[in-house]
Coordinates of C-alpha atoms and ligand atoms in Angstrom, one line a residue:
Chain S
M8 CA -119.7 8.0 42.2
T9 CA -117.5 5.0 41.4
T10 CA -114.6 5.4 39.1
P11 CA -115.5 4.4 35.6
L12 CA -114.2 1.1 34.1
L13 CA -113.5 2.9 30.8
K14 CA -112.9 6.6 30.3
V15 CA -112.3 8.4 27.1
E16 CA -110.8 11.9 27.1
R17 CA -110.7 14.4 24.3
L18 CA -110.3 11.7 21.7
R19 CA -109.6 12.8 18.1
K20 CA -109.0 10.8 15.0
S21 CA -108.3 11.9 11.5
F22 CA -107.7 10.0 8.3
G23 CA -105.4 12.3 6.3
N24 CA -107.1 15.7 6.4
H25 CA -110.5 14.2 7.2
E26 CA -111.3 14.5 10.9
V27 CA -113.7 11.6 11.8
L28 CA -113.7 12.1 15.6
S29 CA -113.6 15.7 16.8
G30 CA -113.1 15.4 20.6
I31 CA -115.0 12.6 22.3
D32 CA -115.4 12.4 26.1
M33 CA -117.3 9.4 27.6
E34 CA -117.4 7.0 30.5
V35 CA -118.5 3.4 30.8
H36 CA -119.3 2.0 34.2
R37 CA -118.9 -1.6 35.3
G38 CA -121.9 -3.7 34.5
D39 CA -123.5 -1.1 32.3
V40 CA -124.6 -1.5 28.7
T41 CA -123.8 1.6 26.6
C42 CA -125.4 1.9 23.2
I43 CA -124.0 4.2 20.5
V44 CA -126.3 5.2 17.7
G45 CA -126.0 7.7 14.9
P46 CA -126.2 8.2 11.1
S47 CA -123.9 6.3 8.8
G48 CA -120.4 7.9 8.6
S49 CA -120.8 9.6 12.0
G50 CA -117.7 7.8 13.3
K51 CA -119.3 5.2 15.5
S52 CA -117.1 2.3 14.3
T53 CA -114.0 4.5 14.4
L54 CA -114.7 5.4 18.0
L55 CA -115.1 1.7 18.9
R56 CA -111.9 0.8 17.1
C57 CA -110.0 3.6 18.9
L58 CA -111.0 2.1 22.3
N59 CA -108.9 -1.0 21.7
H60 CA -106.4 0.8 19.5
L61 CA -107.3 -1.1 16.3
E62 CA -107.1 2.5 15.1
K63 CA -104.5 4.7 16.8
P64 CA -106.1 7.9 18.0
S65 CA -104.6 11.1 16.6
S66 CA -104.8 12.6 20.1
G67 CA -106.6 12.2 23.4
A68 CA -106.6 9.1 25.5
V69 CA -108.5 6.0 26.5
F70 CA -108.2 4.7 30.1
L71 CA -109.2 1.2 31.3
K72 CA -109.4 1.1 35.0
G73 CA -107.3 4.3 35.1
E74 CA -104.6 2.8 32.9
P75 CA -104.0 4.5 29.6
I76 CA -104.4 2.2 26.6
G77 CA -101.5 1.9 24.2
L78 CA -99.4 4.5 26.1
K79 CA -97.1 4.2 29.0
W80 CA -95.1 6.7 31.2
R81 CA -91.5 6.3 31.8
G82 CA -90.6 9.0 34.3
E83 CA -91.7 12.2 32.7
R84 CA -92.0 10.9 29.2
L85 CA -94.9 9.2 27.4
F86 CA -94.1 6.3 25.1
E87 CA -96.2 4.3 22.7
M88 CA -96.7 0.7 23.5
S89 CA -95.4 -2.1 21.2
F90 CA -97.9 -4.4 19.6
N91 CA -97.2 -7.1 22.1
E92 CA -97.6 -4.8 25.1
L93 CA -100.9 -3.6 23.6
A94 CA -101.9 -7.3 23.2
K95 CA -101.9 -7.6 27.0
Q96 CA -104.4 -4.8 27.3
R97 CA -106.5 -5.9 24.5
Q98 CA -107.2 -9.2 26.3
K99 CA -109.3 -7.2 28.7
M100 CA -111.5 -5.8 25.9
G101 CA -113.4 -8.4 23.7
M102 CA -114.8 -7.3 20.4
V103 CA -117.6 -8.6 18.2
F104 CA -117.5 -7.5 14.5
Q105 CA -120.3 -6.9 12.1
G106 CA -118.7 -9.5 9.7
F107 CA -118.1 -12.1 12.5
H108 CA -114.5 -12.8 11.4
L109 CA -114.5 -16.4 12.8
F110 CA -111.5 -18.5 12.0
P111 CA -112.7 -20.6 9.0
H112 CA -110.2 -23.4 9.5
L113 CA -111.2 -24.1 13.1
T114 CA -114.4 -25.6 14.5
A115 CA -116.7 -23.6 16.7
L116 CA -115.1 -25.2 19.7
Q117 CA -111.6 -24.4 18.5
N118 CA -112.6 -20.9 17.7
V119 CA -113.5 -20.3 21.3
S120 CA -110.8 -22.3 23.0
E121 CA -107.9 -21.1 20.8
A122 CA -107.1 -17.8 22.4
P123 CA -107.3 -19.0 26.1
M124 CA -104.9 -21.8 25.1
I125 CA -102.2 -19.9 23.2
V126 CA -102.6 -16.5 24.9
S127 CA -103.2 -17.4 28.5
G128 CA -101.7 -20.8 28.5
V129 CA -104.8 -22.5 29.8
P130 CA -104.4 -26.3 29.4
R131 CA -106.4 -27.8 26.5
A132 CA -108.8 -29.9 28.6
R133 CA -109.9 -26.9 30.7
A134 CA -110.0 -24.5 27.7
E135 CA -112.2 -26.9 25.9
S136 CA -114.6 -27.5 28.8
E137 CA -114.9 -23.8 29.3
A138 CA -115.5 -23.3 25.6
M139 CA -118.2 -25.9 25.7
E140 CA -119.9 -24.1 28.6
L141 CA -119.7 -20.8 26.6
L142 CA -121.1 -22.4 23.5
A143 CA -124.0 -23.9 25.5
K144 CA -124.6 -20.5 26.9
V145 CA -125.0 -18.9 23.5
G146 CA -127.2 -21.9 22.4
L147 CA -124.6 -23.7 20.3
G148 CA -123.9 -26.7 22.6
D149 CA -124.8 -29.0 19.8
R150 CA -122.7 -27.2 17.1
A151 CA -119.3 -27.4 18.8
G152 CA -117.7 -29.6 16.0
H153 CA -119.1 -27.5 13.1
Y154 CA -117.0 -25.3 11.0
P155 CA -118.1 -21.7 10.5
H156 CA -119.3 -22.3 7.0
Q157 CA -121.6 -24.9 8.4
L158 CA -123.3 -22.4 10.7
S159 CA -126.0 -19.8 9.8
G160 CA -125.2 -16.2 10.2
G161 CA -126.9 -15.9 13.6
Q162 CA -125.0 -19.0 14.8
Q163 CA -121.7 -17.6 13.5
Q164 CA -122.3 -14.3 15.4
R165 CA -123.2 -16.2 18.6
C166 CA -120.0 -18.2 18.2
A167 CA -118.1 -15.0 17.8
I168 CA -119.6 -13.7 21.0
A169 CA -118.6 -16.9 22.8
R170 CA -115.1 -16.4 21.4
A171 CA -114.9 -12.9 22.7
L172 CA -116.1 -14.0 26.2
A173 CA -113.6 -16.8 26.4
M174 CA -110.8 -14.4 27.3
K175 CA -112.9 -13.2 30.3
P176 CA -112.7 -9.6 29.3
E177 CA -113.6 -6.6 31.5
L178 CA -115.9 -5.3 28.7
V179 CA -117.0 -6.4 25.3
L180 CA -117.3 -4.0 22.3
F181 CA -120.0 -4.8 19.6
D182 CA -119.8 -3.1 16.2
E183 CA -123.3 -3.5 14.6
P184 CA -123.4 -7.2 15.6
T185 CA -126.7 -7.8 13.8
S186 CA -126.4 -5.6 10.7
A187 CA -125.1 -8.4 8.5
L188 CA -127.9 -10.8 9.5
D189 CA -131.2 -11.7 7.8
P190 CA -134.1 -10.2 9.8
E191 CA -135.3 -13.5 11.2
L192 CA -131.8 -14.2 12.7
I193 CA -131.4 -10.9 14.5
G194 CA -133.5 -11.9 17.4
E195 CA -131.4 -14.9 18.5
V196 CA -128.3 -12.7 18.6
L197 CA -130.0 -9.9 20.5
S198 CA -131.4 -12.4 23.0
V199 CA -127.9 -13.7 23.8
M200 CA -126.8 -10.1 24.3
R201 CA -129.8 -9.5 26.6
D202 CA -128.8 -12.5 28.7
L203 CA -125.2 -11.1 29.0
A204 CA -126.5 -7.7 30.0
R205 CA -128.7 -9.4 32.7
E206 CA -125.6 -11.2 34.1
G207 CA -123.8 -7.8 34.4
T208 CA -121.4 -8.0 31.4
T209 CA -120.1 -4.5 30.6
M210 CA -120.9 -3.8 26.9
V211 CA -120.5 -1.0 24.5
V212 CA -122.8 -1.6 21.5
V213 CA -122.9 0.3 18.2
T214 CA -126.3 -0.6 16.9
H215 CA -129.3 0.4 14.8
E216 CA -131.7 -1.7 16.9
M217 CA -133.5 1.1 18.8
S218 CA -135.7 -1.3 20.8
F219 CA -132.6 -3.1 22.1
A220 CA -131.1 0.2 23.1
R221 CA -134.3 1.3 24.9
D222 CA -134.9 -2.0 26.7
V223 CA -131.4 -3.1 27.6
A224 CA -129.0 -0.1 27.7
E225 CA -128.3 1.9 30.8
H226 CA -126.8 4.7 28.7
L227 CA -127.4 5.9 25.2
I228 CA -125.0 8.0 23.1
F229 CA -126.1 9.7 19.9
M230 CA -123.2 10.7 17.6
D231 CA -123.2 12.8 14.5
G232 CA -120.3 14.4 12.6
G233 CA -117.7 13.0 14.9
V234 CA -119.1 14.4 18.1
I235 CA -121.4 13.2 20.8
V236 CA -124.5 15.3 20.2
E237 CA -126.6 14.0 23.0
E238 CA -126.5 11.3 25.7
G239 CA -128.3 10.0 28.7
N240 CA -130.9 7.5 29.8
P241 CA -132.1 5.7 26.7
R242 CA -135.8 6.0 27.4
E243 CA -135.5 9.7 28.0
V244 CA -133.4 10.4 25.0
L245 CA -135.6 8.3 22.7
A246 CA -138.8 9.8 24.0
H247 CA -137.8 13.4 24.5
P248 CA -134.7 14.2 22.4
R249 CA -133.4 17.7 23.3
E250 CA -131.3 18.3 20.2
E251 CA -132.7 19.0 16.7
R252 CA -130.2 16.6 15.1
T253 CA -131.2 13.7 17.4
R254 CA -134.9 14.4 16.6
A255 CA -134.3 14.3 12.9
F256 CA -132.3 11.1 13.1
L257 CA -134.8 9.3 15.4
S258 CA -137.8 10.3 13.2
R259 CA -135.9 8.8 10.2
V260 CA -135.0 5.5 11.8
L261 CA -138.2 5.0 13.8
E262 CA -140.2 5.7 10.6
T263 CA -138.5 2.9 8.7
A264 CA -138.6 0.5 11.7
Chain L
M3 CA -156.1 -29.9 -13.8
P4 CA -157.1 -26.4 -14.8
E5 CA -157.5 -25.5 -18.4
T6 CA -154.5 -23.7 -19.9
K7 CA -155.1 -20.8 -22.2
T8 CA -153.1 -22.1 -25.2
K9 CA -154.9 -24.6 -27.4
P10 CA -154.1 -28.1 -26.1
T11 CA -152.6 -30.4 -28.6
P12 CA -153.4 -34.0 -27.6
S13 CA -150.3 -35.6 -29.1
R14 CA -148.0 -33.1 -27.3
D15 CA -148.0 -33.7 -23.6
I16 CA -144.9 -32.1 -22.2
H17 CA -145.3 -34.0 -18.9
A18 CA -145.4 -37.4 -20.6
A19 CA -142.7 -36.9 -23.3
T20 CA -139.0 -37.4 -22.6
P21 CA -136.9 -34.7 -24.3
V22 CA -134.1 -35.9 -26.6
P23 CA -130.7 -34.7 -25.2
V24 CA -128.7 -32.3 -27.3
R25 CA -126.5 -34.2 -29.8
H26 CA -122.9 -33.0 -29.9
M27 CA -122.2 -34.1 -33.4
G28 CA -119.0 -31.9 -33.7
Q29 CA -117.6 -33.4 -30.5
W30 CA -118.2 -36.9 -31.8
L31 CA -116.5 -36.2 -35.1
A32 CA -113.5 -34.5 -33.6
G33 CA -113.3 -37.3 -31.0
A34 CA -113.2 -39.9 -33.7
V35 CA -110.4 -38.1 -35.6
L36 CA -108.4 -37.7 -32.4
L37 CA -108.8 -41.4 -31.6
V38 CA -107.5 -42.4 -35.0
V39 CA -104.5 -40.2 -34.6
A40 CA -103.8 -41.5 -31.2
L41 CA -104.0 -45.1 -32.4
L42 CA -101.6 -44.4 -35.2
F43 CA -99.1 -42.8 -32.8
L44 CA -99.4 -45.7 -30.4
E45 CA -98.8 -48.1 -33.3
V46 CA -95.5 -46.3 -34.1
L47 CA -94.5 -46.5 -30.5
V48 CA -95.2 -50.2 -30.1
N49 CA -94.2 -51.5 -33.4
N50 CA -91.1 -49.4 -34.1
P51 CA -88.2 -51.8 -33.6
N52 CA -85.9 -48.9 -32.6
M53 CA -87.9 -48.5 -29.4
Q54 CA -86.5 -51.8 -28.3
W55 CA -89.2 -52.5 -25.7
A56 CA -87.3 -55.6 -24.5
V57 CA -84.4 -53.4 -23.4
V58 CA -86.7 -51.0 -21.8
F59 CA -88.2 -53.7 -19.6
E60 CA -84.7 -55.1 -18.9
Y61 CA -83.6 -51.8 -17.3
L62 CA -86.8 -50.5 -15.9
F63 CA -86.2 -52.1 -12.5
S64 CA -82.4 -52.5 -12.7
P65 CA -80.6 -51.5 -9.4
D66 CA -78.7 -48.6 -11.0
I67 CA -82.0 -47.1 -12.3
L68 CA -83.8 -47.6 -9.0
K69 CA -80.9 -46.0 -7.1
G70 CA -81.0 -43.1 -9.5
L71 CA -84.8 -42.9 -8.9
G72 CA -84.2 -42.7 -5.1
I73 CA -81.7 -39.9 -5.5
T74 CA -84.1 -37.9 -7.8
L75 CA -86.9 -38.4 -5.2
M76 CA -84.7 -37.4 -2.3
L77 CA -83.3 -34.3 -4.2
T78 CA -86.9 -33.2 -5.1
L79 CA -88.3 -33.6 -1.6
L80 CA -85.4 -32.2 0.3
A81 CA -85.1 -29.2 -2.0
M82 CA -88.9 -28.5 -1.8
L83 CA -88.8 -28.8 2.0
L84 CA -85.9 -26.5 2.4
G85 CA -87.2 -24.1 -0.3
L86 CA -90.6 -23.9 1.5
L87 CA -89.1 -23.3 4.9
L88 CA -86.9 -20.5 3.5
G89 CA -90.0 -19.3 1.5
V90 CA -92.1 -18.8 4.7
I91 CA -89.3 -16.9 6.3
L92 CA -88.8 -14.7 3.2
A93 CA -92.6 -14.1 2.8
V94 CA -92.9 -13.0 6.5
M95 CA -89.8 -10.7 6.0
R96 CA -91.4 -9.2 2.9
L97 CA -94.6 -8.4 4.8
S98 CA -92.8 -7.1 8.0
S99 CA -92.7 -3.4 8.8
S100 CA -88.9 -3.4 8.9
R101 CA -87.3 -1.8 5.9
V102 CA -84.1 -3.9 6.4
F103 CA -86.1 -7.2 6.4
Q104 CA -88.1 -6.1 3.4
S105 CA -85.0 -5.2 1.3
V106 CA -83.0 -8.3 2.2
A107 CA -85.9 -10.6 1.2
W108 CA -86.5 -8.6 -1.9
G109 CA -82.9 -8.9 -2.9
W110 CA -82.8 -12.6 -2.3
I111 CA -86.0 -13.2 -4.3
W112 CA -84.7 -10.9 -7.1
F113 CA -81.4 -12.8 -7.3
F114 CA -82.6 -16.4 -7.1
R115 CA -85.5 -15.9 -9.4
G116 CA -83.2 -14.3 -12.0
V117 CA -80.3 -16.7 -12.1
P118 CA -80.9 -20.0 -14.0
P119 CA -80.7 -23.0 -11.7
L120 CA -78.1 -24.6 -14.0
V121 CA -75.8 -21.6 -13.5
Q122 CA -76.3 -21.8 -9.8
L123 CA -75.5 -25.5 -9.6
I124 CA -72.2 -25.0 -11.3
F125 CA -71.5 -21.9 -9.2
W126 CA -72.3 -23.5 -5.9
Y127 CA -70.2 -26.5 -6.8
N128 CA -67.2 -24.3 -7.5
M129 CA -67.7 -22.1 -4.4
A130 CA -64.4 -23.2 -3.0
L131 CA -62.8 -21.0 -5.7
L132 CA -64.5 -18.0 -4.2
I133 CA -64.4 -18.8 -0.5
P134 CA -61.8 -21.5 0.2
R135 CA -62.4 -21.7 4.0
I136 CA -65.2 -20.9 6.4
T137 CA -63.8 -19.9 9.8
I138 CA -65.9 -18.8 12.7
S139 CA -64.1 -17.7 15.8
V140 CA -64.7 -15.6 18.9
P141 CA -63.0 -12.3 18.4
F142 CA -59.6 -12.4 20.2
G143 CA -60.6 -15.9 21.3
P144 CA -60.5 -19.5 20.1
T145 CA -61.6 -20.7 16.7
L146 CA -64.9 -22.5 16.8
V147 CA -65.3 -23.7 13.3
N148 CA -62.7 -24.1 10.6
W149 CA -64.1 -25.8 7.5
D150 CA -62.5 -26.5 4.2
V151 CA -65.2 -25.5 1.7
N152 CA -64.1 -28.2 -0.7
D153 CA -65.1 -30.7 2.0
L154 CA -68.5 -29.1 2.5
I155 CA -69.5 -28.8 -1.1
T156 CA -70.4 -32.2 -2.5
P157 CA -72.4 -32.6 -5.7
F158 CA -75.3 -33.3 -3.5
S159 CA -75.1 -30.3 -1.3
A160 CA -74.4 -28.0 -4.3
A161 CA -77.5 -29.5 -6.0
I162 CA -79.7 -29.0 -2.9
M163 CA -78.6 -25.4 -2.5
G164 CA -79.1 -24.5 -6.2
L165 CA -82.6 -26.1 -6.3
A166 CA -83.8 -25.1 -2.8
F167 CA -82.7 -21.4 -3.2
T168 CA -84.5 -21.2 -6.6
E169 CA -87.6 -22.7 -5.0
S170 CA -87.4 -20.4 -2.0
A171 CA -87.8 -17.4 -4.2
Y172 CA -90.9 -18.7 -5.9
A173 CA -92.4 -20.1 -2.7
A174 CA -91.9 -16.7 -1.0
E175 CA -93.9 -14.9 -3.7
M176 CA -96.6 -17.6 -3.6
L177 CA -96.9 -17.5 0.2
R178 CA -96.9 -13.7 0.3
A179 CA -99.9 -13.7 -2.0
G180 CA -101.5 -16.4 0.2
I181 CA -100.9 -14.5 3.4
R182 CA -102.4 -11.3 1.8
A183 CA -105.4 -13.3 0.7
V184 CA -106.3 -14.0 4.3
S185 CA -108.6 -11.1 5.1
G186 CA -107.5 -8.3 7.4
G187 CA -110.5 -9.2 9.6
Q188 CA -108.7 -12.3 10.7
T189 CA -105.7 -10.4 12.1
E190 CA -108.0 -7.9 13.7
A191 CA -110.0 -10.7 15.4
C192 CA -106.7 -12.1 16.7
A193 CA -105.6 -8.7 18.0
T194 CA -108.8 -8.2 19.9
L195 CA -108.2 -11.6 21.6
G196 CA -104.9 -10.4 22.8
M197 CA -102.7 -12.5 20.4
T198 CA -99.2 -11.3 19.6
R199 CA -98.3 -10.8 16.0
W200 CA -96.3 -14.1 16.0
Q201 CA -99.2 -16.0 17.6
S202 CA -101.8 -14.8 15.1
L203 CA -99.4 -15.5 12.2
R204 CA -98.6 -19.0 13.4
R205 CA -102.0 -20.2 14.5
I206 CA -104.5 -18.3 12.3
V207 CA -102.9 -16.6 9.2
L208 CA -100.3 -19.2 8.1
P209 CA -102.5 -22.2 8.3
Q210 CA -105.0 -20.5 6.1
A211 CA -102.4 -19.2 3.7
L212 CA -100.8 -22.6 3.4
R213 CA -104.1 -24.1 2.4
I214 CA -104.5 -21.5 -0.3
V215 CA -101.1 -22.4 -1.7
I216 CA -101.3 -26.2 -1.7
P217 CA -102.1 -26.4 -5.5
P218 CA -99.2 -24.2 -6.5
I219 CA -96.9 -26.1 -4.1
G220 CA -97.9 -29.3 -5.8
N221 CA -97.1 -27.7 -9.1
D222 CA -93.7 -26.6 -7.9
T223 CA -93.0 -30.1 -6.7
I224 CA -93.6 -31.5 -10.1
S225 CA -91.4 -28.7 -11.7
M226 CA -88.7 -29.5 -9.1
L227 CA -88.8 -33.2 -10.1
K228 CA -87.9 -32.2 -13.6
F229 CA -85.4 -29.5 -12.7
S230 CA -83.6 -32.0 -10.5
S231 CA -82.4 -33.7 -13.8
L232 CA -80.1 -30.7 -14.2
V233 CA -77.8 -32.2 -11.5
S234 CA -76.4 -34.6 -14.1
I235 CA -74.1 -31.7 -14.9
L236 CA -72.5 -32.3 -11.5
A237 CA -72.2 -36.1 -12.3
L238 CA -74.7 -36.8 -9.5
P239 CA -76.2 -40.2 -10.4
D240 CA -79.9 -39.2 -10.3
L241 CA -82.4 -40.9 -12.6
L242 CA -81.4 -39.2 -15.8
Y243 CA -77.6 -39.5 -15.2
S244 CA -77.9 -43.2 -14.2
A245 CA -79.7 -43.8 -17.5
Q246 CA -77.0 -41.8 -19.4
M247 CA -74.2 -43.8 -17.8
I248 CA -75.8 -47.0 -18.9
Y249 CA -76.4 -45.9 -22.5
A250 CA -72.9 -44.4 -22.7
R251 CA -71.7 -48.0 -22.3
T252 CA -74.4 -49.9 -24.3
Y253 CA -75.4 -47.3 -26.9
Q254 CA -79.1 -48.1 -26.2
T255 CA -79.9 -44.4 -26.0
I256 CA -83.6 -44.4 -26.9
P257 CA -84.7 -47.3 -24.7
L258 CA -82.9 -45.9 -21.6
L259 CA -84.4 -42.5 -22.2
I260 CA -87.8 -44.2 -22.3
V261 CA -87.0 -45.9 -19.0
A262 CA -86.2 -42.5 -17.4
T263 CA -89.4 -41.0 -19.0
I264 CA -91.6 -43.7 -17.6
W265 CA -90.3 -43.1 -14.1
Y266 CA -90.6 -39.3 -14.4
L267 CA -94.2 -39.8 -15.5
V268 CA -94.9 -42.3 -12.6
L269 CA -93.6 -39.8 -10.1
T270 CA -95.5 -36.9 -11.6
T271 CA -98.7 -38.9 -11.5
A272 CA -98.0 -39.8 -7.8
F273 CA -97.3 -36.2 -6.9
T274 CA -100.5 -35.1 -8.6
L275 CA -102.6 -37.6 -6.7
I276 CA -101.0 -36.7 -3.4
E277 CA -101.5 -33.0 -4.0
H278 CA -105.2 -33.6 -4.7
A279 CA -105.6 -35.7 -1.7
V280 CA -103.8 -33.2 0.6
E281 CA -105.9 -30.4 -0.9
A282 CA -109.2 -32.4 -0.2
H283 CA -108.0 -33.3 3.3
F284 CA -107.4 -29.7 4.3
D285 CA -110.4 -28.2 2.6
V286 CA -112.8 -27.6 5.5
T287 CA -115.6 -26.4 3.2
R288 CA -115.9 -29.9 1.9
S289 CA -116.5 -33.0 4.1
R290 CA -113.0 -34.0 5.2
P291 CA -111.9 -37.3 3.8
S292 CA -108.9 -39.0 5.4
L293 CA -105.7 -38.8 3.4
S294 CA -105.9 -42.4 2.3
R295 CA -109.7 -42.1 1.3
A296 CA -109.0 -39.0 -0.7
L297 CA -106.1 -40.8 -2.5
V298 CA -108.3 -43.7 -3.5
S299 CA -111.2 -41.5 -4.7
N300 CA -108.7 -39.5 -6.8
L301 CA -107.4 -42.7 -8.4
K302 CA -111.0 -43.5 -9.4
A303 CA -112.0 -40.0 -10.4
P304 CA -110.9 -40.0 -14.1
F305 CA -112.7 -43.2 -14.8
A306 CA -115.9 -42.4 -12.9
L307 CA -118.9 -42.1 -15.2
R308 CA -120.7 -38.8 -15.3
R309 CA -123.7 -39.0 -13.1
K310 CA -127.2 -38.7 -14.5
E311 CA -127.8 -35.3 -12.9
D312 CA -124.7 -33.9 -14.5
L313 CA -126.2 -34.7 -17.9
A314 CA -129.6 -33.2 -17.1
Ligands
ATP19 N1 -109.4 3.5 7.4 C1 -110.1 4.6 6.9 N2 -109.5 5.5 6.1 C2 -110.1 6.6 5.7 N3 -111.3 7.0 6.1 C3 -112.0 6.2 6.9 C4 -111.4 5.0 7.4 N4 -112.3 4.4 8.2 C5 -113.4 5.2 8.3 N5 -113.2 6.3 7.5 C6 -114.1 7.4 7.3 O1 -114.5 7.8 8.5 C7 -115.9 8.2 8.5 C8 -116.6 7.5 9.7 O2 -116.6 6.1 9.5 P1 -117.2 5.1 10.5 O3 -117.0 3.7 9.9 O4 -116.6 5.3 11.8 O5 -118.7 5.5 10.5 P2 -119.9 4.7 11.2 O6 -120.6 5.7 12.0 O7 -119.5 3.5 11.8 O8 -120.8 4.4 9.9 P3 -121.7 3.1 9.6 O9 -123.0 3.3 10.4 O10 -122.0 3.2 8.1 O11 -121.0 1.9 10.0 C9 -116.4 7.8 7.2 O12 -116.5 9.0 6.4 C10 -115.4 6.9 6.6 O13 -115.3 7.1 5.2
MG20 MG1 -119.7 1.4 11.3

């Protein structure tokens, strides 16, 4: 068994008195696609945001290549990292949001080349030629000079994927990347994600697209009420769910699909 | 064409007829009245011998007035620049997580928004009464700086301080609102790309916040232009004080005030046009005209006829 790229141990998160994550343990292996599904409010987004410390976990730990995220040892004592120390670790984890969050005052090309230039100090010419390659890869080669508001939702999300890839992350987190899109635009984003999976990009994807989970994911996690209820090979879990809660959820979503 | 159910009236074909536009009788009437009033007012202005238009034209381009105009312009622009720079720093301090930064910025804004600029001008000018010397020295070591405050404070530096500090307080509040209007998703996106706080502020948040506050900055620049006339209290020969010095000699009060008025209006108009051009230039949601193209189109805008489709 190889050591996992990402490991989550006994992760808990509360907002005030409301416990949203009640002890999550999970592993993500290099090159795998992990899909997380579950009913609304089950804590999927919160889990994803705890992985890169956009939310600070209440307890428990996340390890990337064995290194704790947001925490550091100094001798016997454990310290929280400063924002800028955390920024170094976050470079290794890209994220794609449901609402895209592209930079509206920058063109598609600038959106992609900005972070490599100012964070990693890549010279402009190289950053831009790499950004052009990434845009071509997500099918936006002819849209490099467009501003986000001149792009369709699907194009914006593909640009956001290129932006996340530009930092050459170890893994990419996706939080419902197609939920804000019109049905006819979902396919183009999913097909870009399929290509990435084929190339061996490690991805953690919160999604409602069951067919994507079945066809692309190596691992499926079903969450409910802040815990992982069931997980395993996606085809197996979807065809023969063992838990009653999984069965109820699947019959609900597959019925509407 | 299929038969419609309603009885066809041969003389009423909706496709052939052109509808008569709505007549705005009230608007026409009120417009006529206003026009008459405006003409009467203009007649008073032009024909009143006390206006002494000949004197106005004699002084409009006189060297003293033009020099005053230059000082007014310089005061306005310098005070705005300094005020905005301080405003950015104050806004960032207000939004920082440090209590000390927050309170210092809050105190500064509270003070300089509360004290009238005129009071400040006099106060800064007389600062030597409060702090006669500024001395900076290494403890137990040599003295690095030893200034006589009376040498530092000229009418010009006192004026710049008074005007810029007042502006900094207003600019800080504007910019704070602008920064908060940039959605939290933007900073989160920056964070996931590994940007530090400073990088995301400088490259992503501030550029968007500044675009939001371009119109109020333009507004403040025009206010500043007028506030700068307060410096005549320090006998600084700006536009207004230059005019005052001339009519103190010649007693041609009204015509010289008109000279100053004309120049203030010219500058206000110029600032307005520049503000619109800058706003159009930085608005990425519209096609981006160059600064000069935007300026020209703004000049024409008030005179452009309404297009047909606007009337439809
Ligand atoms: N910042 C917050 N403050 C307080 N409560 C929060 C916050 N963020 C999330 N929650 C609560 O945590 C719970 C889980 O939210 P989360 O967004 O993780 O669910 P989700 O599984 O992603 O749901 P969805 O499928 O609707 O996106 C919800 O009850 C939500 O109200
Ligand atoms: Mg969610």
